[in-house]
PDB file of C-alpha atoms in Angstrom:
ATOM      1  CA  MET A   1       0.155  -0.205  -0.169  1.00 52.00           C
ATOM      2  CA  SER A   2       1.457   3.303  -0.790  1.00 53.00           C
ATOM      3  CA  ALA A   3       0.300   6.655   0.895  1.00 53.00           C
ATOM      4  CA  CYS A   4       1.822   9.586   1.531  1.00 56.00           C
ATOM      5  CA  CYS A   5       3.837  11.212   4.759  1.00 58.00           C
ATOM      6  CA  PRO A   6       1.588  12.907   7.101  1.00 49.00           C
ATOM      7  CA  ALA A   7       4.227  15.543   7.371  1.00 48.00           C
ATOM      8  CA  CYS A   8       5.576  16.243   4.439  1.00 53.00           C
ATOM      9  CA  GLY A   9       3.467  14.865   1.664  1.00 53.00           C
ATOM     10  CA  THR A  10       6.163  12.418   0.257  1.00 59.00           C
ATOM     11  CA  THR A  11       4.886   9.454  -0.904  1.00 59.00           C
ATOM     12  CA  VAL A  12       5.829   6.285   1.290  1.00 58.00           C
ATOM     13  CA  LEU A  13       5.395   2.951   0.497  1.00 57.00           C
ATOM     14  CA  ALA A  14       4.122  -0.471   2.670  1.00 48.00           C
ATOM     15  CA  GLY A  15       6.073  -1.429   5.556  1.00 47.00           C
ATOM     16  CA  GLU A  16       8.439   1.643   6.005  1.00 53.00           C
ATOM     17  CA  ALA A  17       8.765   2.777   9.254  1.00 51.00           C
ATOM     18  CA  PHE A  18      10.006   6.378   8.742  1.00 54.00           C
ATOM     19  CA  CYS A  19      10.003   9.142   5.639  1.00 60.00           C
ATOM     20  CA  GLU A  20      12.947   9.131   4.090  1.00 58.00           C
ATOM     21  CA  GLN A  21      12.502  12.897   3.332  1.00 57.00           C
ATOM     22  CA  CYS A  22      11.502  14.086   6.389  1.00 55.00           C
ATOM     23  CA  GLY A  23      12.182  11.227   9.024  1.00 54.00           C
ATOM     24  CA  GLN A  24       8.810  11.414  10.408  1.00 51.00           C
ATOM     25  CA  ASP A  25       7.789   8.497  12.083  1.00 48.00           C
ATOM     26  CA  LEU A  26       5.217   6.660  10.024  1.00 51.00           C
ATOM     27  CA  ALA A  27       4.032   3.749  12.796  1.00 46.00           C
ATOM     28  CA  ALA A  28       3.617   6.829  15.448  1.00 41.00           C
ATOM     29  CA  ALA A  29       1.555   8.978  12.636  1.00 41.00           C
ATOM     30  CA  GLY A  30      -0.440   6.250  12.633  1.00 41.00           C
ATOM     31  CA  HIS A  31      -4.433   6.162  14.058  1.00 40.00           C
ATOM     32  CA  SER A  32      -6.641   3.285  15.256  1.00 45.00           C
ATOM     33  CA  GLY A  33      -9.389   4.010  13.898  1.00 59.00           C
ATOM     34  CA  SER A  34     -12.564   2.472  14.756  1.00 71.00           C
ATOM     35  CA  CYS A  35     -13.965  -0.981  15.059  1.00 75.00           C
ATOM     36  CA  THR A  36     -14.282  -3.035  11.855  1.00 66.00           C
ATOM     37  CA  ALA A  37     -17.273  -4.929  12.766  1.00 67.00           C
ATOM     38  CA  CYS A  38     -19.475  -2.612  14.478  1.00 78.00           C
ATOM     39  CA  GLY A  39     -17.950   0.878  14.054  1.00 75.00           C
ATOM     40  CA  SER A  40     -17.245   1.660  17.649  1.00 82.00           C
ATOM     41  CA  ALA A  41     -14.603   4.287  18.352  1.00 79.00           C
ATOM     42  CA  ALA A  42     -14.494   2.293  21.528  1.00 83.00           C
ATOM     43  CA  VAL A  43     -10.971   0.154  20.690  1.00 81.00           C
ATOM     44  CA  GLY A  44      -9.092  -0.391  23.693  1.00 80.00           C
ATOM     45  CA  SER A  45      -5.338  -0.956  23.920  1.00 69.00           C
ATOM     46  CA  ASP A  46      -5.559  -4.191  23.862  1.00 66.00           C
ATOM     47  CA  GLY A  47      -7.242  -4.340  20.525  1.00 70.00           C
ATOM     48  CA  TYR A  48     -10.136  -5.175  21.602  1.00 76.00           C
ATOM     49  CA  CYS A  49     -13.577  -3.140  20.805  1.00 83.00           C
ATOM     50  CA  GLU A  50     -15.198  -2.489  23.809  1.00 86.00           C
ATOM     51  CA  ASN A  51     -18.380  -2.039  22.023  1.00 88.00           C
ATOM     52  CA  CYS A  52     -18.802  -5.864  20.426  1.00 85.00           C
ATOM     53  CA  GLY A  53     -15.636  -7.168  21.698  1.00 80.00           C
ATOM     54  CA  MET A  54     -14.182  -8.248  18.752  1.00 71.00           C
ATOM     55  CA  LEU A  55      -9.849  -8.321  17.962  1.00 67.00           C
ATOM     56  CA  GLN A  56      -9.145  -5.841  15.877  1.00 68.00           C
ATOM     57  CA  PRO A  57      -7.015  -7.287  12.446  1.00 66.00           C
ATOM     58  CA  THR A  58      -3.676  -6.099  12.324  1.00 62.00           C
ATOM     59  CA  GLY A  59      -1.199  -5.353   9.651  1.00 75.00           C
ATOM     60  CA  ARG A  60      -2.455  -5.767   5.614  1.00 85.00           C
ATOM     61  CA  ASP A  61      -5.622  -7.250   7.421  1.00 92.00           C
ATOM     62  CA  HIS A  62      -6.985  -3.671   7.685  1.00 94.00           C
ATOM     63  CA  ALA A  63      -5.683  -0.822   6.786  1.00 95.00           C
ATOM     64  CA  GLU A  64      -6.645   2.794   6.543  1.00 95.00           C
ATOM     65  CA  THR A  65      -5.179   5.528   4.840  1.00 96.00           C
ATOM     66  CA  GLU A  66      -5.936   9.109   4.336  1.00 96.00           C
ATOM     67  CA  VAL A  67      -4.774  11.789   1.757  1.00 95.00           C
ATOM     68  CA  GLU A  68      -6.073  15.314   2.115  1.00 90.00           C
ATOM     69  CA  THR A  69      -9.682  14.636   1.958  1.00 92.00           C
ATOM     70  CA  SER A  70      -9.624  10.889   0.121  1.00 96.00           C
ATOM     71  CA  ALA A  71      -9.696   7.871   2.128  1.00 97.00           C
ATOM     72  CA  GLY A  72      -9.186   4.337   1.590  1.00 98.00           C
ATOM     73  CA  VAL A  73      -9.745   1.220   3.640  1.00 97.00           C
ATOM     74  CA  THR A  74      -9.014  -2.476   2.659  1.00 97.00           C
ATOM     75  CA  ASP A  75     -10.045  -5.588   4.931  1.00 96.00           C
ATOM     76  CA  ARG A  76      -9.235  -9.102   4.633  1.00 95.00           C
ATOM     77  CA  GLY A  77     -12.844  -9.594   5.247  1.00 95.00           C
ATOM     78  CA  LEU A  78     -14.439 -12.928   6.745  1.00 94.00           C
ATOM     79  CA  ARG A  79     -13.394 -16.223   5.122  1.00 92.00           C
ATOM     80  CA  HIS A  80     -10.297 -15.438   3.613  1.00 92.00           C
ATOM     81  CA  SER A  81      -7.252 -16.102   5.587  1.00 88.00           C
ATOM     82  CA  LYS A  82      -5.095 -13.526   4.382  1.00 92.00           C
ATOM     83  CA  ASN A  83      -5.698 -10.157   2.162  1.00 96.00           C
ATOM     84  CA  GLU A  84      -4.522 -10.026  -1.349  1.00 97.00           C
ATOM     85  CA  ASP A  85      -6.010  -7.115  -1.947  1.00 98.00           C
ATOM     86  CA  ALA A  86      -3.796  -3.413  -2.314  1.00 98.00           C
ATOM     87  CA  MET A  87      -4.533   0.127  -2.464  1.00 98.00           C
ATOM     88  CA  ALA A  88      -2.611   3.521  -3.073  1.00 98.00           C
ATOM     89  CA  LEU A  89      -3.361   6.745  -2.204  1.00 97.00           C
ATOM     90  CA  VAL A  90      -1.322   9.429  -3.260  1.00 97.00           C
ATOM     91  CA  THR A  91      -0.849  13.334  -4.746  1.00 94.00           C
ATOM     92  CA  ALA A  92       0.778  14.769  -7.733  1.00 93.00           C
ATOM     93  CA  GLY A  93       0.900  18.509  -6.555  1.00 86.00           C
ATOM     94  CA  PRO A  94      -1.898  20.741  -5.332  1.00 87.00           C
ATOM     95  CA  GLY A  95      -5.230  19.336  -6.070  1.00 87.00           C
ATOM     96  CA  THR A  96      -4.559  15.940  -7.860  1.00 94.00           C
ATOM     97  CA  VAL A  97      -4.909  12.753  -6.020  1.00 96.00           C
ATOM     98  CA  ILE A  98      -4.100   9.343  -7.421  1.00 98.00           C
ATOM     99  CA  GLY A  99      -6.050   6.315  -6.298  1.00 98.00           C
ATOM    100  CA  VAL A 100      -5.096   2.634  -7.384  1.00 98.00           C
ATOM    101  CA  VAL A 101      -6.720  -0.653  -6.414  1.00 98.00           C
ATOM    102  CA  CYS A 102      -5.264  -3.831  -7.337  1.00 98.00           C
ATOM    103  CA  ASP A 103      -7.318  -7.302  -6.751  1.00 98.00           C
ATOM    104  CA  GLY A 104      -4.769 -10.416  -6.228  1.00 98.00           C
ATOM    105  CA  VAL A 105      -6.342 -13.524  -8.621  1.00 97.00           C
ATOM    106  CA  SER A 106      -6.362 -15.783  -5.996  1.00 95.00           C
ATOM    107  CA  THR A 107      -5.633 -18.646  -7.698  1.00 94.00           C
ATOM    108  CA  SER A 108      -2.472 -17.723  -8.542  1.00 96.00           C
ATOM    109  CA  SER A 109       0.441 -17.967  -7.016  1.00 96.00           C
ATOM    110  CA  ARG A 110       1.607 -15.474  -4.134  1.00 96.00           C
ATOM    111  CA  PRO A 111      -1.406 -13.184  -5.401  1.00 97.00           C
ATOM    112  CA  GLU A 112      -1.065 -10.821  -2.589  1.00 96.00           C
ATOM    113  CA  GLU A 113       2.675  -9.460  -3.745  1.00 96.00           C
ATOM    114  CA  ALA A 114       1.277  -9.389  -7.182  1.00 98.00           C
ATOM    115  CA  SER A 115      -1.443  -6.767  -5.920  1.00 98.00           C
ATOM    116  CA  GLN A 116       1.006  -4.946  -3.634  1.00 97.00           C
ATOM    117  CA  ALA A 117       3.879  -4.797  -6.517  1.00 97.00           C
ATOM    118  CA  ALA A 118       1.012  -3.336  -9.086  1.00 98.00           C
ATOM    119  CA  ALA A 119      -0.266  -0.965  -6.974  1.00 98.00           C
ATOM    120  CA  ASP A 120       2.895   0.650  -5.732  1.00 97.00           C
ATOM    121  CA  MET A 121       4.578   0.314  -8.973  1.00 98.00           C
ATOM    122  CA  ALA A 122       1.371   2.189 -10.680  1.00 98.00           C
ATOM    123  CA  ALA A 123       0.922   5.083  -7.859  1.00 98.00           C
ATOM    124  CA  LEU A 124       4.815   5.966  -7.923  1.00 97.00           C
ATOM    125  CA  THR A 125       4.846   6.207 -11.753  1.00 98.00           C
ATOM    126  CA  LEU A 126       1.264   8.256 -11.840  1.00 98.00           C
ATOM    127  CA  ALA A 127       2.810  10.725  -9.359  1.00 97.00           C
ATOM    128  CA  LYS A 128       6.313  11.340 -11.199  1.00 97.00           C
ATOM    129  CA  ARG A 129       4.572  11.277 -14.465  1.00 97.00           C
ATOM    130  CA  ILE A 130       2.232  13.736 -13.741  1.00 96.00           C
ATOM    131  CA  ALA A 131       4.271  15.982 -11.552  1.00 94.00           C
ATOM    132  CA  GLU A 132       6.589  15.840 -14.582  1.00 95.00           C
ATOM    133  CA  GLY A 133       3.799  17.583 -16.887  1.00 95.00           C
ATOM    134  CA  GLU A 134       2.607  14.890 -18.542  1.00 96.00           C
ATOM    135  CA  ASP A 135      -1.118  14.259 -19.143  1.00 96.00           C
ATOM    136  CA  ALA A 136      -3.120  11.767 -17.086  1.00 97.00           C
ATOM    137  CA  ALA A 137      -4.025   9.476 -19.634  1.00 97.00           C
ATOM    138  CA  THR A 138      -0.463   9.289 -21.056  1.00 98.00           C
ATOM    139  CA  ALA A 139       0.537   8.665 -17.440  1.00 98.00           C
ATOM    140  CA  THR A 140      -1.612   6.245 -16.613  1.00 98.00           C
ATOM    141  CA  ARG A 141      -1.029   4.276 -19.788  1.00 98.00           C
ATOM    142  CA  GLU A 142       2.753   4.109 -18.712  1.00 98.00           C
ATOM    143  CA  ALA A 143       1.650   3.403 -15.155  1.00 98.00           C
ATOM    144  CA  VAL A 144      -0.516   0.224 -15.977  1.00 98.00           C
ATOM    145  CA  ALA A 145       2.679  -0.821 -18.141  1.00 98.00           C
ATOM    146  CA  MET A 146       4.999  -0.516 -15.304  1.00 98.00           C
ATOM    147  CA  ALA A 147       2.392  -2.414 -12.735  1.00 98.00           C
ATOM    148  CA  ALA A 148       2.031  -5.337 -15.436  1.00 98.00           C
ATOM    149  CA  ARG A 149       6.138  -5.307 -15.596  1.00 97.00           C
ATOM    150  CA  ALA A 150       6.522  -5.466 -11.770  1.00 97.00           C
ATOM    151  CA  VAL A 151       3.881  -8.510 -11.471  1.00 98.00           C
ATOM    152  CA  ALA A 152       5.246 -10.315 -14.382  1.00 97.00           C
ATOM    153  CA  ALA A 153       8.848  -9.865 -12.797  1.00 96.00           C
ATOM    154  CA  ALA A 154       7.412 -11.632  -9.914  1.00 95.00           C
ATOM    155  CA  ALA A 155       6.690 -14.838 -11.585  1.00 96.00           C
ATOM    156  CA  ARG A 156       9.421 -18.102 -10.664  1.00 95.00           C
ATOM    157  CA  PRO A 157       9.667 -21.147 -12.557  1.00 94.00           C
ATOM    158  CA  GLY A 158       7.719 -24.300 -11.833  1.00 92.00           C
ATOM    159  CA  GLU A 159       4.341 -22.063 -10.053  1.00 92.00           C
ATOM    160  CA  ASP A 160       1.855 -20.068 -11.519  1.00 94.00           C
ATOM    161  CA  ALA A 161       2.359 -16.956 -12.336  1.00 96.00           C
ATOM    162  CA  PRO A 162       1.174 -14.099  -9.418  1.00 97.00           C
ATOM    163  CA  ALA A 163      -1.790 -12.155 -10.886  1.00 98.00           C
ATOM    164  CA  CYS A 164      -4.248  -9.009 -10.201  1.00 98.00           C
ATOM    165  CA  THR A 165      -6.631  -7.136 -11.402  1.00 98.00           C
ATOM    166  CA  TYR A 166      -6.560  -3.022 -11.718  1.00 98.00           C
ATOM    167  CA  VAL A 167      -8.177  -0.084 -11.357  1.00 98.00           C
ATOM    168  CA  SER A 168      -7.116   3.551 -10.864  1.00 98.00           C
ATOM    169  CA  ALA A 169      -8.116   7.199 -10.487  1.00 98.00           C
ATOM    170  CA  VAL A 170      -6.550  10.528 -11.200  1.00 97.00           C
ATOM    171  CA  ALA A 171      -8.576  13.051 -10.168  1.00 95.00           C
ATOM    172  CA  ALA A 172      -7.920  16.976 -10.544  1.00 91.00           C
ATOM    173  CA  GLY A 173     -10.237  19.724 -10.010  1.00 84.00           C
ATOM    174  CA  ARG A 174     -13.185  18.191 -12.143  1.00 85.00           C
ATOM    175  CA  HIS A 175     -11.467  16.112 -14.564  1.00 91.00           C
ATOM    176  CA  VAL A 176     -11.369  12.538 -13.742  1.00 94.00           C
ATOM    177  CA  THR A 177      -9.186   9.697 -15.640  1.00 97.00           C
ATOM    178  CA  VAL A 178     -10.369   6.009 -14.855  1.00 98.00           C
ATOM    179  CA  ALA A 179      -8.284   3.089 -16.434  1.00 98.00           C
ATOM    180  CA  TRP A 180      -8.764  -0.662 -15.419  1.00 98.00           C
ATOM    181  CA  VAL A 181      -7.644  -3.758 -16.547  1.00 98.00           C
ATOM    182  CA  GLY A 182     -10.081  -6.888 -15.074  1.00 98.00           C
ATOM    183  CA  ASP A 183     -13.251  -6.591 -12.763  1.00 98.00           C
ATOM    184  CA  SER A 184     -12.009  -4.315  -9.941  1.00 98.00           C
ATOM    185  CA  ARG A 185     -14.654  -1.175 -10.614  1.00 98.00           C
ATOM    186  CA  ALA A 186     -14.980   2.531 -10.760  1.00 98.00           C
ATOM    187  CA  TYR A 187     -18.055   4.267  -9.754  1.00 97.00           C
ATOM    188  CA  TRP A 188     -19.138   7.713 -10.201  1.00 95.00           C
ATOM    189  CA  LEU A 189     -20.934   8.431  -6.471  1.00 94.00           C
ATOM    190  CA  GLY A 190     -23.118  11.709  -6.962  1.00 90.00           C
ATOM    191  CA  ALA A 191     -26.541  12.998  -7.719  1.00 86.00           C
ATOM    192  CA  HIS A 192     -26.738  10.846 -10.834  1.00 90.00           C
ATOM    193  CA  PRO A 193     -24.241   7.837  -9.681  1.00 94.00           C
ATOM    194  CA  ALA A 194     -23.003   5.493 -12.357  1.00 94.00           C
ATOM    195  CA  LEU A 195     -20.870   2.764 -13.001  1.00 96.00           C
ATOM    196  CA  LEU A 196     -17.492   4.158 -14.771  1.00 96.00           C
ATOM    197  CA  THR A 197     -15.803   0.666 -15.873  1.00 97.00           C
ATOM    198  CA  GLU A 198     -17.047  -2.858 -17.679  1.00 97.00           C
ATOM    199  CA  ASP A 199     -15.457  -5.834 -16.224  1.00 97.00           C
ATOM    200  CA  ASP A 200     -13.325  -7.627 -18.213  1.00 97.00           C
ATOM    201  CA  ALA A 201     -14.840 -11.230 -17.604  1.00 96.00           C
ATOM    202  CA  ALA A 202     -17.135 -13.476 -19.373  1.00 94.00           C
ATOM    203  CA  PRO A 203     -20.440 -12.627 -19.022  1.00 89.00           C
ATOM    204  CA  GLY A 204     -22.448 -13.791 -16.049  1.00 85.00           C
ATOM    205  CA  THR A 205     -19.327 -14.747 -14.524  1.00 88.00           C
ATOM    206  CA  HIS A 206     -16.131 -14.154 -12.834  1.00 88.00           C
ATOM    207  CA  MET A 207     -13.868 -15.613 -15.315  1.00 95.00           C
ATOM    208  CA  LEU A 208     -11.419 -12.699 -15.968  1.00 97.00           C
ATOM    209  CA  THR A 209     -10.270 -12.150 -19.588  1.00 97.00           C
ATOM    210  CA  ALA A 210      -7.560  -9.393 -18.773  1.00 98.00           C
ATOM    211  CA  TRP A 211      -5.123  -9.230 -15.294  1.00 98.00           C
ATOM    212  CA  LEU A 212      -1.943  -8.375 -15.079  1.00 98.00           C
ATOM    213  CA  GLY A 213       0.803 -11.177 -14.825  1.00 97.00           C
ATOM    214  CA  ALA A 214       3.533 -12.787 -16.962  1.00 96.00           C
ATOM    215  CA  ASP A 215       0.662 -14.956 -18.415  1.00 96.00           C
ATOM    216  CA  ALA A 216      -1.739 -12.292 -19.250  1.00 96.00           C
ATOM    217  CA  GLY A 217       0.047 -11.473 -22.735  1.00 93.00           C
ATOM    218  CA  GLU A 218      -0.163  -7.965 -24.035  1.00 94.00           C
ATOM    219  CA  VAL A 219      -1.983  -5.789 -21.439  1.00 96.00           C
ATOM    220  CA  VAL A 220      -4.046  -2.822 -22.952  1.00 96.00           C
ATOM    221  CA  PRO A 221      -5.774  -1.195 -20.223  1.00 98.00           C
ATOM    222  CA  HIS A 222      -9.023   0.809 -20.214  1.00 98.00           C
ATOM    223  CA  VAL A 223      -9.085   4.616 -20.165  1.00 97.00           C
ATOM    224  CA  ARG A 224     -11.735   6.797 -19.682  1.00 96.00           C
ATOM    225  CA  GLU A 225     -11.642  10.362 -18.822  1.00 95.00           C
ATOM    226  CA  PHE A 226     -14.482  12.815 -17.866  1.00 90.00           C
ATOM    227  CA  THR A 227     -15.416  15.832 -16.193  1.00 87.00           C
ATOM    228  CA  THR A 228     -18.229  16.570 -13.739  1.00 80.00           C
ATOM    229  CA  ASP A 229     -20.456  19.235 -13.149  1.00 69.00           C
ATOM    230  CA  GLY A 230     -21.182  19.169  -9.539  1.00 76.00           C
ATOM    231  CA  PRO A 231     -20.063  17.618  -6.007  1.00 88.00           C
ATOM    232  CA  GLY A 232     -19.548  13.787  -5.596  1.00 92.00           C
ATOM    233  CA  LEU A 233     -17.274  11.035  -5.089  1.00 94.00           C
ATOM    234  CA  VAL A 234     -14.991   8.597  -7.265  1.00 96.00           C
ATOM    235  CA  LEU A 235     -14.933   5.045  -5.419  1.00 98.00           C
ATOM    236  CA  LEU A 236     -12.470   2.314  -6.314  1.00 98.00           C
ATOM    237  CA  CYS A 237     -13.321  -1.131  -5.159  1.00 98.00           C
ATOM    238  CA  SER A 238     -12.418  -4.602  -5.727  1.00 98.00           C
ATOM    239  CA  ASP A 239     -15.188  -7.114  -6.123  1.00 97.00           C
ATOM    240  CA  GLY A 240     -15.397  -7.596  -2.320  1.00 98.00           C
ATOM    241  CA  LEU A 241     -17.381  -4.990  -2.047  1.00 98.00           C
ATOM    242  CA  TRP A 242     -19.834  -5.012  -5.762  1.00 98.00           C
ATOM    243  CA  ASN A 243     -20.335  -8.726  -5.538  1.00 97.00           C
ATOM    244  CA  TYR A 244     -22.948  -7.352  -2.358  1.00 98.00           C
ATOM    245  CA  TYR A 245     -23.956  -3.881  -3.674  1.00 98.00           C
ATOM    246  CA  PRO A 246     -23.506  -3.865  -7.434  1.00 98.00           C
ATOM    247  CA  GLU A 247     -25.796  -0.822  -7.767  1.00 98.00           C
ATOM    248  CA  PRO A 248     -24.381   2.328  -8.187  1.00 97.00           C
ATOM    249  CA  GLU A 249     -27.601   3.735  -5.899  1.00 97.00           C
ATOM    250  CA  ALA A 250     -26.923   1.856  -3.167  1.00 97.00           C
ATOM    251  CA  LEU A 251     -23.239   2.523  -2.960  1.00 98.00           C
ATOM    252  CA  ALA A 252     -24.023   6.538  -3.294  1.00 96.00           C
ATOM    253  CA  ALA A 253     -26.817   6.260  -0.462  1.00 96.00           C
ATOM    254  CA  ALA A 254     -24.146   4.748   1.859  1.00 96.00           C
ATOM    255  CA  ALA A 255     -21.498   7.020   0.627  1.00 96.00           C
ATOM    256  CA  LEU A 256     -22.621  10.541  -0.031  1.00 93.00           C
ATOM    257  CA  ASP A 257     -23.159  12.915   3.120  1.00 87.00           C
ATOM    258  CA  ASP A 258     -20.292  11.673   5.349  1.00 92.00           C
ATOM    259  CA  THR A 259     -16.704  12.033   5.415  1.00 94.00           C
ATOM    260  CA  PRO A 260     -14.592   9.874   2.730  1.00 96.00           C
ATOM    261  CA  VAL A 261     -13.137   7.652   5.814  1.00 96.00           C
ATOM    262  CA  ALA A 262     -16.138   7.294   7.545  1.00 96.00           C
ATOM    263  CA  ALA A 263     -17.776   6.710   4.144  1.00 97.00           C
ATOM    264  CA  ALA A 264     -15.242   3.911   3.235  1.00 97.00           C
ATOM    265  CA  ARG A 265     -15.714   2.194   6.811  1.00 97.00           C
ATOM    266  CA  ARG A 266     -19.347   1.788   6.316  1.00 97.00           C
ATOM    267  CA  LEU A 267     -18.655   0.394   2.734  1.00 98.00           C
ATOM    268  CA  VAL A 268     -16.696  -2.263   4.087  1.00 98.00           C
ATOM    269  CA  ARG A 269     -18.586  -2.856   7.128  1.00 97.00           C
ATOM    270  CA  MET A 270     -21.433  -3.297   5.150  1.00 97.00           C
ATOM    271  CA  ALA A 271     -19.788  -6.119   2.788  1.00 98.00           C
ATOM    272  CA  ASN A 272     -18.326  -7.681   5.663  1.00 97.00           C
ATOM    273  CA  ASP A 273     -22.110  -7.730   7.115  1.00 97.00           C
ATOM    274  CA  ALA A 274     -23.674  -9.185   3.878  1.00 97.00           C
ATOM    275  CA  GLY A 275     -21.356 -12.310   4.198  1.00 97.00           C
ATOM    276  CA  GLY A 276     -17.518 -10.918   3.762  1.00 96.00           C
ATOM    277  CA  GLN A 277     -16.740 -13.993   1.213  1.00 96.00           C
ATOM    278  CA  ASP A 278     -13.852 -11.935  -0.321  1.00 97.00           C
ATOM    279  CA  ASN A 279     -11.293  -9.250   0.417  1.00 98.00           C
ATOM    280  CA  ILE A 280     -12.603  -5.950   0.303  1.00 98.00           C
ATOM    281  CA  THR A 281     -10.793  -2.627  -0.620  1.00 98.00           C
ATOM    282  CA  VAL A 282     -12.765   0.686  -0.950  1.00 98.00           C
ATOM    283  CA  VAL A 283     -10.807   4.003  -1.730  1.00 98.00           C
ATOM    284  CA  LEU A 284     -13.236   7.307  -2.521  1.00 98.00           C
ATOM    285  CA  ILE A 285     -11.864  10.239  -3.751  1.00 96.00           C
ATOM    286  CA  PRO A 286     -14.013  13.278  -3.355  1.00 93.00           C
ATOM    287  CA  PHE A 287     -14.056  16.451  -5.849  1.00 78.00           C
ATOM    288  CA  GLY A 288     -16.468  19.453  -6.528  1.00 64.00           C
ATOM    289  CA  GLN A 289     -17.666  19.713  -2.922  1.00 52.00           C
ATOM    290  CA  GLY A 290     -19.503  22.637  -2.316  1.00 40.00           C
ATOM    291  CA  ASP A 291     -20.392  23.211  -6.143  1.00 42.00           C
ATOM    292  CA  ALA A 292     -24.035  23.991  -6.723  1.00 38.00           C
ATOM    293  CA  GLY A 293     -26.110  22.067  -9.445  1.00 42.00           C
ATOM    294  CA  ASP A 294     -26.629  18.206  -9.917  1.00 45.00           C
ATOM    295  CA  ALA A 295     -23.336  15.925 -10.898  1.00 48.00           C
ATOM    296  CA  THR A 296     -23.108  14.814 -14.109  1.00 54.00           C
ATOM    297  CA  VAL A 297     -20.852  12.589 -15.746  1.00 60.00           C
ATOM    298  CA  ALA A 298     -19.894  13.062 -19.600  1.00 53.00           C
ATOM    299  CA  PHE A 299     -17.569  10.837 -21.252  1.00 47.00           C
ATOM    300  CA  PRO A 300     -15.782  11.565 -24.290  1.00 42.00           C
ATOM    301  CA  LYS A 301     -15.004   8.787 -26.590  1.00 38.00           C
ATOM    302  CA  GLU A 302     -13.490   6.122 -24.881  1.00 42.00           C
ATOM    303  CA  ARG A 303      -9.415   5.831 -26.005  1.00 41.00           C
ATOM    304  CA  SER A 304      -7.504   2.403 -25.373  1.00 42.00           C
ATOM    305  CA  GLY A 305      -3.679   1.223 -26.133  1.00 41.00           C
TER     306      GLY A 305
END
């Protein structure tokens, strides 16, 4: 998982204890958050919720990140022994937020490594290229290519190649660039909620037709750019959420009118309450907050390749 140093804003990677730029103690800067089961803020120092008694997950089992006004939450769910999802949330200068969600393919080898490598590489590439002045669509295509190479490089002889899905968003002002490979999704949540992506999967199944990995062949991401007129949220999520709540209207009803981090926690809890059969990752990026008028989404013709 990638995030930003809370002291200086420099991009930091999963597992780093200190910011290389300013020396901030990243562990000390974290926060315990609320109970992942019931949402209560009464979590004791022993890790147990004082309201429902649930022992809170640690490390990658459950992680939260906030960058500016955006937020991400990833959770192992109730059925899996480990969290094979990964997320990244970083900035690329004032007013530009980058979110990435990757879902490791459970039937592949070391899917948690694939998703982490892809999310970290994509976030770093996007932040660097956009800060250098590259347009979001071009930077996004390069980021997906770099993420695909990172996952392919993790393959080992004699085992199935690690693999994952990919979805990202670059939000700047009223402009958002979305890209995906696989069945992780992006939604627009506003006055007129909408699904922004189309699953790379056989109709009516979860059988992927595109993914990142050494056995994926040529990876050609779908890239869409749109603008909004009015306030709303871009939601990036793995199928651990949308398996239970695929309709944009239901997601909007749960996410709007709250802070992004509170809304992300609520969506994760909803998926767990519905069964928690898979890992769950939610990234919410708000923009246009306080603008007048209804929110609309206008897509130009999709450009691929």
